[in-house]
One Martini backbone bead per residue (centre of mass of N, CA, C, O) as a GRO file, in nm:
protein
  135
    1UNK     BB    1   0.094   0.038   0.025
    2UNK     BB    2   0.073   0.355  -0.029
    3UNK     BB    3   0.226   0.660   0.051
    4UNK     BB    4   0.278   0.988   0.069
    5UNK     BB    5   0.591   0.977   0.044
    6UNK     BB    6   0.578   0.828  -0.248
    7UNK     BB    7   0.399   1.092  -0.388
    8UNK     BB    8   0.550   1.326  -0.308
    9UNK     BB    9   0.665   1.660  -0.337
   10UNK     BB   10   0.966   1.746  -0.256
   11UNK     BB   11   1.159   2.013  -0.186
   12UNK     BB   12   0.949   2.246  -0.087
   13UNK     BB   13   0.977   2.555  -0.022
   14UNK     BB   14   0.846   2.763   0.173
   15UNK     BB   15   0.642   3.031   0.240
   16UNK     BB   16   0.589   3.339   0.365
   17UNK     BB   17   0.331   3.535   0.489
   18UNK     BB   18   0.523   3.808   0.434
   19UNK     BB   19   0.543   3.781   0.152
   20UNK     BB   20   0.528   3.903  -0.140
   21UNK     BB   21   0.364   3.871  -0.432
   22UNK     BB   22   0.613   3.905  -0.609
   23UNK     BB   23   0.778   3.679  -0.480
   24UNK     BB   24   0.575   3.453  -0.534
   25UNK     BB   25   0.565   3.479  -0.846
   26UNK     BB   26   0.863   3.409  -0.884
   27UNK     BB   27   0.845   3.124  -0.772
   28UNK     BB   28   0.648   3.022  -0.986
   29UNK     BB   29   0.826   3.102  -1.242
   30UNK     BB   30   1.095   2.933  -1.145
   31UNK     BB   31   0.900   2.690  -1.125
   32UNK     BB   32   0.678   2.384  -1.113
   33UNK     BB   33   0.492   2.474  -0.901
   34UNK     BB   34   0.135   2.502  -0.782
   35UNK     BB   35   0.242   2.492  -0.473
   36UNK     BB   36   0.260   2.633  -0.130
   37UNK     BB   37   0.363   2.643   0.169
   38UNK     BB   38   0.279   2.819   0.469
   39UNK     BB   39   0.470   3.026   0.695
   40UNK     BB   40   0.594   3.135   0.973
   41UNK     BB   41   0.858   3.252   1.159
   42UNK     BB   42   0.876   2.942   1.293
   43UNK     BB   43   0.773   2.728   1.053
   44UNK     BB   44   0.473   2.716   1.073
   45UNK     BB   45   0.190   2.610   0.948
   46UNK     BB   46  -0.079   2.829   0.786
   47UNK     BB   47  -0.086   2.721   0.473
   48UNK     BB   48  -0.195   2.777   0.126
   49UNK     BB   49  -0.062   2.829  -0.210
   50UNK     BB   50  -0.192   2.887  -0.536
   51UNK     BB   51  -0.211   2.966  -0.860
   52UNK     BB   52  -0.523   2.975  -0.868
   53UNK     BB   53  -0.545   3.205  -0.644
   54UNK     BB   54  -0.390   3.427  -0.853
   55UNK     BB   55  -0.532   3.480  -1.131
   56UNK     BB   56  -0.675   3.765  -1.062
   57UNK     BB   57  -0.369   3.909  -1.004
   58UNK     BB   58  -0.184   3.895  -1.264
   59UNK     BB   59  -0.294   4.190  -1.387
   60UNK     BB   60  -0.223   4.339  -1.087
   61UNK     BB   61   0.079   4.476  -1.037
   62UNK     BB   62   0.018   4.708  -0.821
   63UNK     BB   63  -0.014   4.478  -0.572
   64UNK     BB   64   0.259   4.308  -0.540
   65UNK     BB   65   0.408   4.488  -0.309
   66UNK     BB   66   0.164   4.506  -0.075
   67UNK     BB   67   0.098   4.225  -0.094
   68UNK     BB   68   0.053   3.917   0.078
   69UNK     BB   69   0.028   3.588   0.130
   70UNK     BB   70  -0.194   3.611   0.356
   71UNK     BB   71  -0.409   3.737   0.149
   72UNK     BB   72  -0.416   3.445  -0.047
   73UNK     BB   73  -0.442   3.224   0.142
   74UNK     BB   74  -0.514   2.910   0.279
   75UNK     BB   75  -0.578   2.865   0.629
   76UNK     BB   76  -0.765   2.580   0.648
   77UNK     BB   77  -0.541   2.384   0.574
   78UNK     BB   78  -0.483   2.051   0.557
   79UNK     BB   79  -0.256   1.830   0.646
   80UNK     BB   80  -0.021   1.556   0.570
   81UNK     BB   81   0.136   1.283   0.652
   82UNK     BB   82   0.377   1.062   0.528
   83UNK     BB   83   0.227   0.782   0.653
   84UNK     BB   84  -0.013   0.808   0.499
   85UNK     BB   85  -0.229   0.677   0.313
   86UNK     BB   86  -0.294   0.757  -0.006
   87UNK     BB   87  -0.599   0.708  -0.014
   88UNK     BB   88  -0.667   0.905   0.220
   89UNK     BB   89  -0.543   1.159   0.086
   90UNK     BB   90  -0.721   1.158  -0.170
   91UNK     BB   91  -0.983   1.198  -0.012
   92UNK     BB   92  -0.905   1.471   0.107
   93UNK     BB   93  -0.876   1.616  -0.160
   94UNK     BB   94  -1.165   1.571  -0.250
   95UNK     BB   95  -1.300   1.715  -0.001
   96UNK     BB   96  -1.153   2.004  -0.047
   97UNK     BB   97  -1.099   2.076  -0.372
   98UNK     BB   98  -0.789   2.053  -0.365
   99UNK     BB   99  -0.503   1.949  -0.557
  100UNK     BB  100  -0.341   2.045  -0.296
  101UNK     BB  101  -0.126   1.930  -0.021
  102UNK     BB  102   0.036   1.932   0.258
  103UNK     BB  103   0.338   1.796   0.381
  104UNK     BB  104   0.421   1.644   0.693
  105UNK     BB  105   0.614   1.603   0.947
  106UNK     BB  106   0.601   1.397   1.201
  107UNK     BB  107   0.759   1.539   1.445
  108UNK     BB  108   0.704   1.865   1.360
  109UNK     BB  109   0.477   1.965   1.136
  110UNK     BB  110   0.638   2.041   0.897
  111UNK     BB  111   0.689   2.125   0.586
  112UNK     BB  112   0.804   1.886   0.298
  113UNK     BB  113   0.555   1.922   0.091
  114UNK     BB  114   0.354   1.799  -0.189
  115UNK     BB  115   0.026   1.689  -0.276
  116UNK     BB  116  -0.053   1.593  -0.601
  117UNK     BB  117  -0.300   1.465  -0.776
  118UNK     BB  118  -0.166   1.402  -1.051
  119UNK     BB  119   0.092   1.276  -0.941
  120UNK     BB  120  -0.044   1.053  -0.770
  121UNK     BB  121  -0.187   0.911  -1.006
  122UNK     BB  122   0.073   0.834  -1.150
  123UNK     BB  123   0.187   0.655  -0.925
  124UNK     BB  124  -0.046   0.455  -0.918
  125UNK     BB  125  -0.021   0.364  -1.211
  126UNK     BB  126   0.270   0.256  -1.187
  127UNK     BB  127   0.203   0.046  -0.967
  128UNK     BB  128  -0.001  -0.119  -1.128
  129UNK     BB  129   0.194  -0.201  -1.351
  130UNK     BB  130   0.400  -0.339  -1.171
  131UNK     BB  131   0.202  -0.554  -1.057
  132UNK     BB  132   0.117  -0.678  -1.334
  133UNK     BB  133   0.415  -0.762  -1.428
  134UNK     BB  134   0.463  -0.968  -1.185
  135UNK     BB  135   0.226  -1.189  -1.268
   0.00000   0.00000   0.00000
């Protein structure tokens, strides 16, 4: 049975809730990620921000310097720990309606990656093929 750790996209550095929108948009344009966990000054997760949340602001560059991540993040986003079965995490994604959720470290509760619905489905598909070719 697959776990979140096996399907998560790791090494995604979180953004701070005090980062400007301009800084956040540069992070999105420099990388391939569609979502970032948001942390406070102590590194504790406070939410999630996705590119989809920003689409209405992409043409309003006048606000990029004074708006901050906290203004656009989803603050009631539940994270999932690395050891959770992938099936349970995919159900959580379905229930939240958000295609990405933060992955949290077991001991610290700090974000260590993102579980992306499309990427997770690809991992499940690869695992099914692997299991079928073994028999």
